[in-house]
Amino acid sequence: MRNKQSAHRVKSSNAFFLGRGHRVTRRKLSGLLACMALLCAPLHSAQLKPKLPQPRAENQASQKPALKSSARQAKPGLSGLSGLSALAGLSGLDSIVEQSIAKDELPGAVLVVGHGGRVIFRKAYGARAVLPQRETMTVDTIFDMASLTKVLATAPSVLLLVEQGKVRLNDPVARYVPEFGTHGKEQVTVRQVLTHMSGLRPVPAVAAEAKGTEAVLKAIYDDTLVAAPGARFAYSDTGYIMLGELVHRVSGLALNEFAEKNLYAALGMRETRFLPPAKWKPRIAPTEEIDLPAGAKAGSGKGRVLRGEVHDPRARAMGGVAGHAGLFSTAADVAKFCSMILDGGRAASGKRIFTAEMIEKSTTPQTPPWSPTLRGLGWDIDSVYSSNRGDVFPVGTFGHTGFTG
């Protein structure tokens, strides 16, 4: 933890949600599309303290039972926003984003809307930086994707290995990373980690001064579970760090190398990678001002601004490449990835990345029937972490959020 003199925390979030084959009324369209591919730069506000959602108890009744029941049974087509007029309702998007900027809820955003395999709306709003000086947002701004790393890099890399026959979802993680199989973790499966049902703690119990990937991994190997495997949902960065190591052990490539070779190159995502090069820095949205000198006020610009360096402290300790955070990308590149998912695993070029069966499995509920939380293999379908998307998303919607700043 940092004290008030050591860092100025600001709030931002990256989020996207994908709808599949469902009719949405024009009245609801503006709210739906505004959330679908919104990548937000950090909010510079010393007074604003982010309110993190509190996970529901697994035995607590769902607040949205109709959605949960329907979502478990739904088998929608992968046709994107079918039933919508391609341009209907887009006139309301400007006011939605601009009102949020005016309320100081965010300094800027890039909004992308896709339909039928092509981008039909792309626009930048507000500022991408407020420290050390204000910069105008551009559509090619590069963002620290935070936990979107889980669904843009880690989970799809694991699922590619599953499709190659090199990993099995119901195998223990320890089969691929033997050091993990200690202190009650022997039977934690790959599927349980993907769905956050592993029983692993939310973040690794690692010393603040720990540096290097091996130090973080050792802390995980030596740790115990906080719940029995499969007993309850608990969102876990720890689990996805382990999945990143699993990709490394099975493929022989570091997670960043595997994802860049097998995902981003195939999809034409040329501005998506871990460890962004220095030449990208002018287009990267800063996330936080840290290391403020004694007596300096938060937001004074006298500290060190994280820009092009991953914000998450554990990913930073691991050198910038980790299974839970570390990826940088643009709204345009994320749209390419989303289009592939909605097209059943096929890239715009026609190249097949995943089978349609794997996409169906990964984007429909894989958590136990008794769980009030619905998660796919990486994707969030209905949980406390998707509460910020509102109530306008149709059954079958899935997505993910990320916190940066």
GROMACS .gro file of C-alpha atoms in nm:
model
  405
    1MET     CA    1   0.000   0.000   0.000
    2ARG     CA    2   0.115   0.354  -0.071
    3ASN     CA    3   0.068   0.646   0.163
    4LYS     CA    4  -0.067   0.982   0.054
    5GLN     CA    5   0.281   1.119   0.000
    6SER     CA    6   0.398   0.833  -0.221
    7ALA     CA    7   0.135   0.820  -0.492
    8HIS     CA    8  -0.156   0.997  -0.650
    9ARG     CA    9  -0.417   0.738  -0.742
   10VAL     CA   10  -0.653   0.814  -1.024
   11LYS     CA   11  -0.937   0.610  -1.158
   12SER     CA   12  -1.001   0.467  -1.501
   13SER     CA   13  -1.142   0.153  -1.645
   14ASN     CA   14  -1.128  -0.040  -1.965
   15ALA     CA   15  -1.440  -0.230  -2.054
   16PHE     CA   16  -1.608  -0.399  -2.343
   17PHE     CA   17  -1.918  -0.611  -2.370
   18LEU     CA   18  -2.028  -0.806  -2.673
   19GLY     CA   19  -2.387  -0.880  -2.775
   20ARG     CA   20  -2.479  -1.177  -2.990
   21GLY     CA   21  -2.781  -1.222  -3.212
   22HIS     CA   22  -3.039  -1.036  -3.001
   23ARG     CA   23  -3.289  -0.766  -3.080
   24VAL     CA   24  -3.253  -0.441  -2.888
   25THR     CA   25  -3.499  -0.151  -2.898
   26ARG     CA   26  -3.383   0.188  -3.021
   27ARG     CA   27  -3.460   0.327  -2.677
   28LYS     CA   28  -3.199   0.097  -2.527
   29LEU     CA   29  -2.945   0.115  -2.807
   30SER     CA   30  -2.752   0.424  -2.697
   31GLY     CA   31  -2.684   0.288  -2.351
   32LEU     CA   32  -2.591  -0.053  -2.491
   33LEU     CA   33  -2.344   0.067  -2.750
   34ALA     CA   34  -2.187   0.324  -2.520
   35CYS     CA   35  -2.056   0.044  -2.301
   36MET     CA   36  -1.959  -0.206  -2.568
   37ALA     CA   37  -1.608  -0.090  -2.650
   38LEU     CA   38  -1.526   0.199  -2.420
   39LEU     CA   39  -1.161   0.242  -2.326
   40CYS     CA   40  -1.121   0.515  -2.069
   41ALA     CA   41  -0.814   0.718  -1.983
   42PRO     CA   42  -0.737   0.790  -1.615
   43LEU     CA   43  -0.952   1.034  -1.424
   44HIS     CA   44  -0.752   1.312  -1.260
   45SER     CA   45  -0.944   1.385  -0.943
   46ALA     CA   46  -0.781   1.392  -0.603
   47GLN     CA   47  -1.122   1.376  -0.438
   48LEU     CA   48  -1.260   1.073  -0.622
   49LYS     CA   49  -1.203   0.740  -0.454
   50PRO     CA   50  -1.293   0.437  -0.665
   51LYS     CA   51  -1.563   0.219  -0.515
   52LEU     CA   52  -1.474  -0.141  -0.571
   53PRO     CA   53  -1.766  -0.385  -0.590
   54GLN     CA   54  -1.809  -0.633  -0.307
   55PRO     CA   55  -1.847  -0.991  -0.430
   56ARG     CA   56  -2.178  -1.156  -0.349
   57ALA     CA   57  -2.188  -1.458  -0.122
   58GLU     CA   58  -2.238  -1.770  -0.330
   59ASN     CA   59  -2.549  -1.868  -0.136
   60GLN     CA   60  -2.706  -1.526  -0.181
   61ALA     CA   61  -3.001  -1.507  -0.419
   62SER     CA   62  -2.928  -1.348  -0.753
   63GLN     CA   63  -3.045  -0.993  -0.805
   64LYS     CA   64  -3.116  -1.072  -1.170
   65PRO     CA   65  -3.263  -1.425  -1.173
   66ALA     CA   66  -3.434  -1.389  -1.509
   67LEU     CA   67  -3.107  -1.303  -1.681
   68LYS     CA   68  -2.923  -1.587  -1.512
   69SER     CA   69  -3.186  -1.845  -1.601
   70SER     CA   70  -3.206  -1.732  -1.962
   71ALA     CA   71  -2.831  -1.696  -2.000
   72ARG     CA   72  -2.771  -2.055  -1.895
   73GLN     CA   73  -3.017  -2.178  -2.156
   74ALA     CA   74  -2.935  -1.937  -2.435
   75LYS     CA   75  -2.752  -2.065  -2.742
   76PRO     CA   76  -2.749  -1.753  -2.958
   77GLY     CA   77  -2.591  -1.724  -3.299
   78LEU     CA   78  -2.262  -1.542  -3.337
   79SER     CA   79  -2.389  -1.276  -3.571
   80GLY     CA   80  -2.309  -0.964  -3.370
   81LEU     CA   81  -2.579  -0.701  -3.330
   82SER     CA   82  -2.826  -0.865  -3.568
   83GLY     CA   83  -3.168  -0.706  -3.580
   84LEU     CA   84  -3.027  -0.355  -3.539
   85SER     CA   85  -3.015  -0.095  -3.807
   86ALA     CA   86  -2.640  -0.042  -3.844
   87LEU     CA   87  -2.653   0.330  -3.772
   88ALA     CA   88  -2.969   0.350  -3.562
   89GLY     CA   89  -2.929   0.532  -3.235
   90LEU     CA   90  -2.565   0.631  -3.277
   91SER     CA   91  -2.654   0.999  -3.258
   92GLY     CA   92  -2.695   0.960  -2.883
   93LEU     CA   93  -2.344   0.832  -2.819
   94ASP     CA   94  -2.175   1.172  -2.821
   95SER     CA   95  -2.395   1.310  -2.546
   96ILE     CA   96  -2.348   1.001  -2.327
   97VAL     CA   97  -1.969   1.029  -2.331
   98GLU     CA   98  -1.960   1.407  -2.321
   99GLN     CA   99  -2.190   1.416  -2.018
  100SER     CA  100  -1.956   1.178  -1.835
  101ILE     CA  101  -1.661   1.402  -1.915
  102ALA     CA  102  -1.854   1.709  -1.800
  103LYS     CA  103  -1.932   1.535  -1.470
  104ASP     CA  104  -1.561   1.464  -1.420
  105GLU     CA  105  -1.629   1.089  -1.433
  106LEU     CA  106  -1.351   1.046  -1.690
  107PRO     CA  107  -1.120   1.283  -1.877
  108GLY     CA  108  -1.162   1.114  -2.214
  109ALA     CA  109  -1.250   0.801  -2.406
  110VAL     CA  110  -1.229   0.622  -2.738
  111LEU     CA  111  -1.554   0.461  -2.845
  112VAL     CA  112  -1.574   0.195  -3.115
  113VAL     CA  113  -1.891   0.024  -3.237
  114GLY     CA  114  -1.881  -0.273  -3.471
  115HIS     CA  115  -2.160  -0.432  -3.672
  116GLY     CA  116  -2.157  -0.709  -3.929
  117GLY     CA  117  -1.782  -0.753  -3.909
  118ARG     CA  118  -1.692  -0.390  -3.969
  119VAL     CA  119  -1.644  -0.078  -3.762
  120ILE     CA  120  -1.936   0.163  -3.808
  121PHE     CA  121  -1.846   0.419  -3.543
  122ARG     CA  122  -1.513   0.532  -3.401
  123LYS     CA  123  -1.449   0.855  -3.217
  124ALA     CA  124  -1.219   1.007  -2.957
  125TYR     CA  125  -1.344   1.233  -2.679
  126GLY     CA  126  -1.179   1.462  -2.424
  127ALA     CA  127  -0.822   1.422  -2.304
  128ARG     CA  128  -0.594   1.121  -2.283
  129ALA     CA  129  -0.358   1.288  -2.036
  130VAL     CA  130  -0.386   1.560  -1.773
  131LEU     CA  131  -0.036   1.524  -1.626
  132PRO     CA  132   0.225   1.660  -1.670
  133GLN     CA  133   0.023   1.856  -1.926
  134ARG     CA  134  -0.312   1.811  -2.094
  135GLU     CA  135  -0.322   1.614  -2.420
  136THR     CA  136  -0.616   1.565  -2.654
  137MET     CA  137  -0.749   1.212  -2.691
  138THR     CA  138  -0.697   1.054  -3.034
  139VAL     CA  139  -0.855   0.741  -3.181
  140ASP     CA  140  -0.514   0.573  -3.193
  141THR     CA  141  -0.443   0.624  -2.822
  142ILE     CA  142  -0.281   0.319  -2.661
  143PHE     CA  143  -0.418   0.205  -2.326
  144ASP     CA  144  -0.289  -0.005  -2.038
  145MET     CA  145  -0.549  -0.282  -2.066
  146ALA     CA  146  -0.516  -0.398  -1.703
  147SER     CA  147  -0.738  -0.704  -1.646
  148LEU     CA  148  -0.848  -0.714  -2.009
  149THR     CA  149  -0.514  -0.894  -2.039
  150LYS     CA  150  -0.698  -1.198  -1.903
  151VAL     CA  151  -0.935  -1.225  -2.201
  152LEU     CA  152  -0.717  -1.071  -2.471
  153ALA     CA  153  -0.402  -1.271  -2.395
  154THR     CA  154  -0.407  -1.532  -2.121
  155ALA     CA  155  -0.737  -1.716  -2.156
  156PRO     CA  156  -0.724  -1.733  -2.538
  157SER     CA  157  -0.364  -1.857  -2.524
  158VAL     CA  158  -0.469  -2.138  -2.288
  159LEU     CA  159  -0.765  -2.223  -2.512
  160LEU     CA  160  -0.541  -2.237  -2.819
  161LEU     CA  161  -0.330  -2.495  -2.635
  162VAL     CA  162  -0.650  -2.685  -2.551
  163GLU     CA  163  -0.746  -2.691  -2.919
  164GLN     CA  164  -0.397  -2.813  -3.005
  165GLY     CA  165  -0.444  -3.105  -2.766
  166LYS     CA  166  -0.162  -2.989  -2.539
  167VAL     CA  167  -0.379  -2.889  -2.241
  168ARG     CA  168  -0.702  -3.034  -2.102
  169LEU     CA  169  -0.947  -2.814  -1.916
  170ASN     CA  170  -1.020  -3.066  -1.641
  171ASP     CA  171  -0.656  -3.148  -1.573
  172PRO     CA  172  -0.492  -3.018  -1.256
  173VAL     CA  173  -0.274  -2.713  -1.317
  174ALA     CA  174   0.000  -2.908  -1.136
  175ARG     CA  175   0.019  -3.148  -1.430
  176TYR     CA  176   0.174  -2.865  -1.631
  177VAL     CA  177   0.340  -2.670  -1.347
  178PRO     CA  178   0.443  -2.932  -1.087
  179GLU     CA  179   0.568  -2.677  -0.833
  180PHE     CA  180   0.211  -2.550  -0.801
  181GLY     CA  181   0.085  -2.882  -0.665
  182THR     CA  182   0.147  -2.824  -0.294
  183HIS     CA  183  -0.042  -2.710   0.017
  184GLY     CA  184  -0.384  -2.829  -0.103
  185LYS     CA  185  -0.353  -2.698  -0.459
  186GLU     CA  186  -0.290  -3.039  -0.612
  187GLN     CA  187  -0.640  -3.079  -0.759
  188VAL     CA  188  -0.706  -2.721  -0.877
  189THR     CA  189  -0.800  -2.756  -1.244
  190VAL     CA  190  -0.735  -2.538  -1.546
  191ARG     CA  191  -1.111  -2.488  -1.585
  192GLN     CA  192  -1.147  -2.373  -1.224
  193VAL     CA  193  -0.875  -2.115  -1.268
  194LEU     CA  194  -1.026  -1.983  -1.593
  195THR     CA  195  -1.365  -1.939  -1.422
  196HIS     CA  196  -1.223  -1.800  -1.095
  197MET     CA  197  -1.349  -2.103  -0.901
  198SER     CA  198  -1.000  -2.220  -0.799
  199GLY     CA  199  -0.994  -2.118  -0.433
  200LEU     CA  200  -0.676  -1.917  -0.490
  201ARG     CA  201  -0.648  -1.584  -0.313
  202PRO     CA  202  -0.733  -1.269  -0.514
  203VAL     CA  203  -0.374  -1.143  -0.533
  204PRO     CA  204  -0.047  -1.323  -0.455
  205ALA     CA  205   0.078  -1.305  -0.097
  206VAL     CA  206   0.408  -1.161  -0.208
  207ALA     CA  207   0.631  -0.918  -0.021
  208ALA     CA  208   0.614  -0.560  -0.143
  209GLU     CA  209   0.986  -0.564  -0.216
  210ALA     CA  210   0.970  -0.885  -0.421
  211LYS     CA  211   1.109  -0.844  -0.770
  212GLY     CA  212   1.108  -1.078  -1.065
  213THR     CA  213   0.872  -1.342  -1.201
  214GLU     CA  214   1.030  -1.624  -1.002
  215ALA     CA  215   0.975  -1.445  -0.670
  216VAL     CA  216   0.606  -1.397  -0.744
  217LEU     CA  217   0.563  -1.755  -0.866
  218LYS     CA  218   0.739  -1.895  -0.559
  219ALA     CA  219   0.500  -1.703  -0.334
  220ILE     CA  220   0.211  -1.870  -0.517
  221TYR     CA  221   0.369  -2.217  -0.500
  222ASP     CA  222   0.422  -2.178  -0.125
  223ASP     CA  223   0.073  -2.045  -0.055
  224THR     CA  224  -0.240  -2.225   0.060
  225LEU     CA  225  -0.594  -2.196  -0.074
  226VAL     CA  226  -0.853  -1.960   0.074
  227ALA     CA  227  -1.141  -2.187  -0.031
  228ALA     CA  228  -1.185  -2.543  -0.153
  229PRO     CA  229  -1.144  -2.578  -0.531
  230GLY     CA  230  -1.481  -2.534  -0.700
  231ALA     CA  231  -1.657  -2.421  -0.381
  232ARG     CA  232  -1.716  -2.057  -0.467
  233PHE     CA  233  -1.639  -1.778  -0.709
  234ALA     CA  234  -1.352  -1.549  -0.609
  235TYR     CA  235  -1.194  -1.330  -0.876
  236SER     CA  236  -0.824  -1.412  -0.873
  237ASP     CA  237  -0.526  -1.242  -1.033
  238THR     CA  238  -0.321  -1.518  -0.871
  239GLY     CA  239  -0.488  -1.781  -1.085
  240TYR     CA  240  -0.424  -1.596  -1.409
  241ILE     CA  241  -0.060  -1.542  -1.318
  242MET     CA  242  -0.040  -1.921  -1.296
  243LEU     CA  243  -0.212  -1.961  -1.633
  244GLY     CA  244   0.051  -1.733  -1.785
  245GLU     CA  245   0.318  -1.965  -1.647
  246LEU     CA  246   0.125  -2.267  -1.776
  247VAL     CA  247   0.136  -2.122  -2.129
  248HIS     CA  248   0.511  -2.077  -2.089
  249ARG     CA  249   0.569  -2.433  -1.965
  250VAL     CA  250   0.355  -2.602  -2.230
  251SER     CA  251   0.447  -2.392  -2.535
  252GLY     CA  252   0.807  -2.310  -2.453
  253LEU     CA  253   0.731  -1.944  -2.521
  254ALA     CA  254   0.672  -1.662  -2.275
  255LEU     CA  255   0.309  -1.552  -2.265
  256ASN     CA  256   0.378  -1.233  -2.459
  257GLU     CA  257   0.563  -1.424  -2.731
  258PHE     CA  258   0.293  -1.689  -2.762
  259ALA     CA  259   0.009  -1.435  -2.780
  260GLU     CA  260   0.186  -1.212  -3.031
  261LYS     CA  261   0.270  -1.506  -3.257
  262ASN     CA  262  -0.058  -1.697  -3.240
  263LEU     CA  263  -0.317  -1.426  -3.181
  264TYR     CA  264  -0.215  -1.071  -3.261
  265ALA     CA  265  -0.017  -1.141  -3.579
  266ALA     CA  266  -0.301  -1.354  -3.716
  267LEU     CA  267  -0.560  -1.086  -3.634
  268GLY     CA  268  -0.358  -0.790  -3.761
  269MET     CA  269  -0.344  -0.640  -3.411
  270ARG     CA  270  -0.024  -0.448  -3.477
  271GLU     CA  271  -0.055  -0.218  -3.178
  272THR     CA  272  -0.122  -0.479  -2.913
  273ARG     CA  273   0.161  -0.614  -2.702
  274PHE     CA  274   0.320  -0.639  -2.362
  275LEU     CA  275   0.624  -0.415  -2.303
  276PRO     CA  276   0.534  -0.139  -2.549
  277PRO     CA  277   0.833   0.011  -2.732
  278ALA     CA  278   0.952   0.361  -2.650
  279LYS     CA  279   0.825   0.499  -2.981
  280TRP     CA  280   0.467   0.426  -2.869
  281LYS     CA  281   0.498   0.632  -2.551
  282PRO     CA  282   0.360   0.963  -2.687
  283ARG     CA  283   0.032   0.787  -2.772
  284ILE     CA  284  -0.002   0.593  -2.446
  285ALA     CA  285  -0.254   0.719  -2.190
  286PRO     CA  286  -0.082   0.774  -1.852
  287THR     CA  287  -0.230   0.593  -1.553
  288GLU     CA  288  -0.093   0.722  -1.223
  289GLU     CA  289   0.146   0.970  -1.065
  290ILE     CA  290   0.364   0.797  -0.807
  291ASP     CA  291   0.669   0.875  -0.593
  292LEU     CA  292   0.557   1.224  -0.496
  293PRO     CA  293   0.822   1.418  -0.302
  294ALA     CA  294   0.746   1.507   0.059
  295GLY     CA  295   0.501   1.794   0.081
  296ALA     CA  296   0.394   1.775  -0.282
  297LYS     CA  297   0.021   1.777  -0.348
  298ALA     CA  298  -0.149   1.498  -0.538
  299GLY     CA  299  -0.189   1.604  -0.898
  300SER     CA  300   0.094   1.856  -0.879
  301GLY     CA  301   0.289   1.685  -1.153
  302LYS     CA  302   0.597   1.660  -0.931
  303GLY     CA  303   0.593   1.281  -0.907
  304ARG     CA  304   0.666   1.012  -1.164
  305VAL     CA  305   0.384   0.951  -1.411
  306LEU     CA  306   0.342   0.590  -1.523
  307ARG     CA  307   0.323   0.595  -1.901
  308GLY     CA  308   0.404   0.288  -2.106
  309GLU     CA  309   0.491   0.103  -1.787
  310VAL     CA  310   0.226  -0.134  -1.657
  311HIS     CA  311   0.030   0.009  -1.368
  312ASP     CA  312  -0.041  -0.315  -1.180
  313PRO     CA  313   0.233  -0.350  -0.915
  314ARG     CA  314   0.261  -0.729  -0.936
  315ALA     CA  315   0.281  -0.724  -1.315
  316ARG     CA  316   0.542  -0.450  -1.281
  317ALA     CA  317   0.737  -0.665  -1.035
  318MET     CA  318   0.728  -0.945  -1.293
  319GLY     CA  319   0.891  -0.724  -1.554
  320GLY     CA  320   0.571  -0.621  -1.732
  321VAL     CA  321   0.461  -0.963  -1.858
  322ALA     CA  322   0.202  -1.145  -1.648
  323GLY     CA  323  -0.115  -1.344  -1.699
  324HIS     CA  324  -0.339  -1.101  -1.514
  325ALA     CA  325  -0.218  -0.763  -1.644
  326GLY     CA  326   0.046  -0.600  -1.861
  327LEU     CA  327  -0.106  -0.581  -2.209
  328PHE     CA  328  -0.132  -0.252  -2.400
  329SER     CA  329  -0.366  -0.199  -2.694
  330THR     CA  330  -0.589   0.039  -2.890
  331ALA     CA  331  -0.965   0.048  -2.934
  332ALA     CA  332  -0.922  -0.047  -3.301
  333ASP     CA  333  -0.721  -0.358  -3.217
  334VAL     CA  334  -0.964  -0.464  -2.946
  335ALA     CA  335  -1.242  -0.431  -3.205
  336LYS     CA  336  -1.057  -0.677  -3.431
  337PHE     CA  337  -1.038  -0.928  -3.148
  338CYS     CA  338  -1.406  -0.881  -3.064
  339SER     CA  339  -1.507  -0.926  -3.426
  340MET     CA  340  -1.321  -1.258  -3.434
  341ILE     CA  341  -1.505  -1.376  -3.123
  342LEU     CA  342  -1.844  -1.272  -3.262
  343ASP     CA  343  -1.764  -1.444  -3.593
  344GLY     CA  344  -1.715  -1.777  -3.420
  345GLY     CA  345  -1.336  -1.770  -3.409
  346ARG     CA  346  -1.267  -1.653  -3.764
  347ALA     CA  347  -1.050  -1.348  -3.834
  348ALA     CA  348  -1.151  -1.081  -4.087
  349SER     CA  349  -0.892  -1.229  -4.323
  350GLY     CA  350  -1.081  -1.559  -4.318
  351LYS     CA  351  -0.817  -1.734  -4.110
  352ARG     CA  352  -0.966  -1.951  -3.838
  353ILE     CA  353  -0.820  -1.881  -3.495
  354PHE     CA  354  -1.059  -2.095  -3.287
  355THR     CA  355  -1.325  -2.349  -3.367
  356ALA     CA  356  -1.682  -2.226  -3.335
  357GLU     CA  357  -1.730  -2.488  -3.063
  358MET     CA  358  -1.453  -2.337  -2.851
  359ILE     CA  359  -1.597  -1.987  -2.888
  360GLU     CA  360  -1.939  -2.119  -2.784
  361LYS     CA  361  -1.789  -2.288  -2.479
  362SER     CA  362  -1.577  -1.991  -2.375
  363THR     CA  363  -1.859  -1.736  -2.397
  364THR     CA  364  -2.139  -1.934  -2.227
  365PRO     CA  365  -2.165  -2.019  -1.855
  366GLN     CA  366  -1.903  -2.266  -1.733
  367THR     CA  367  -1.954  -2.205  -1.361
  368PRO     CA  368  -2.155  -2.460  -1.160
  369PRO     CA  369  -2.537  -2.444  -1.198
  370TRP     CA  370  -2.578  -2.346  -0.832
  371SER     CA  371  -2.351  -2.043  -0.858
  372PRO     CA  372  -2.517  -1.699  -0.881
  373THR     CA  373  -2.209  -1.584  -1.074
  374LEU     CA  374  -2.195  -1.665  -1.444
  375ARG     CA  375  -1.851  -1.687  -1.604
  376GLY     CA  376  -1.730  -1.837  -1.928
  377LEU     CA  377  -1.374  -1.951  -1.987
  378GLY     CA  378  -1.232  -1.609  -1.905
  379TRP     CA  379  -1.536  -1.404  -2.005
  380ASP     CA  380  -1.769  -1.236  -1.758
  381ILE     CA  381  -2.136  -1.306  -1.832
  382ASP     CA  382  -2.307  -1.191  -1.515
  383SER     CA  383  -2.123  -1.112  -1.194
  384VAL     CA  384  -2.064  -0.830  -0.951
  385TYR     CA  385  -1.774  -0.723  -1.175
  386SER     CA  386  -2.008  -0.664  -1.471
  387SER     CA  387  -2.251  -0.448  -1.274
  388ASN     CA  388  -2.120  -0.128  -1.434
  389ARG     CA  389  -2.265  -0.225  -1.773
  390GLY     CA  390  -2.618  -0.136  -1.662
  391ASP     CA  391  -2.939  -0.323  -1.739
  392VAL     CA  392  -2.970  -0.272  -2.115
  393PHE     CA  393  -2.757  -0.563  -2.232
  394PRO     CA  394  -2.949  -0.853  -2.385
  395VAL     CA  395  -2.925  -1.215  -2.281
  396GLY     CA  396  -2.607  -1.366  -2.424
  397THR     CA  397  -2.395  -1.056  -2.366
  398PHE     CA  398  -2.045  -1.121  -2.237
  399GLY     CA  399  -1.741  -0.905  -2.175
  400HIS     CA  400  -1.478  -0.801  -1.924
  401THR     CA  401  -1.364  -0.496  -1.733
  402GLY     CA  402  -1.026  -0.373  -1.622
  403PHE     CA  403  -0.907  -0.119  -1.367
  404THR     CA  404  -0.616   0.109  -1.441
  405GLY     CA  405  -0.510   0.398  -1.223
   0.00000   0.00000   0.00000
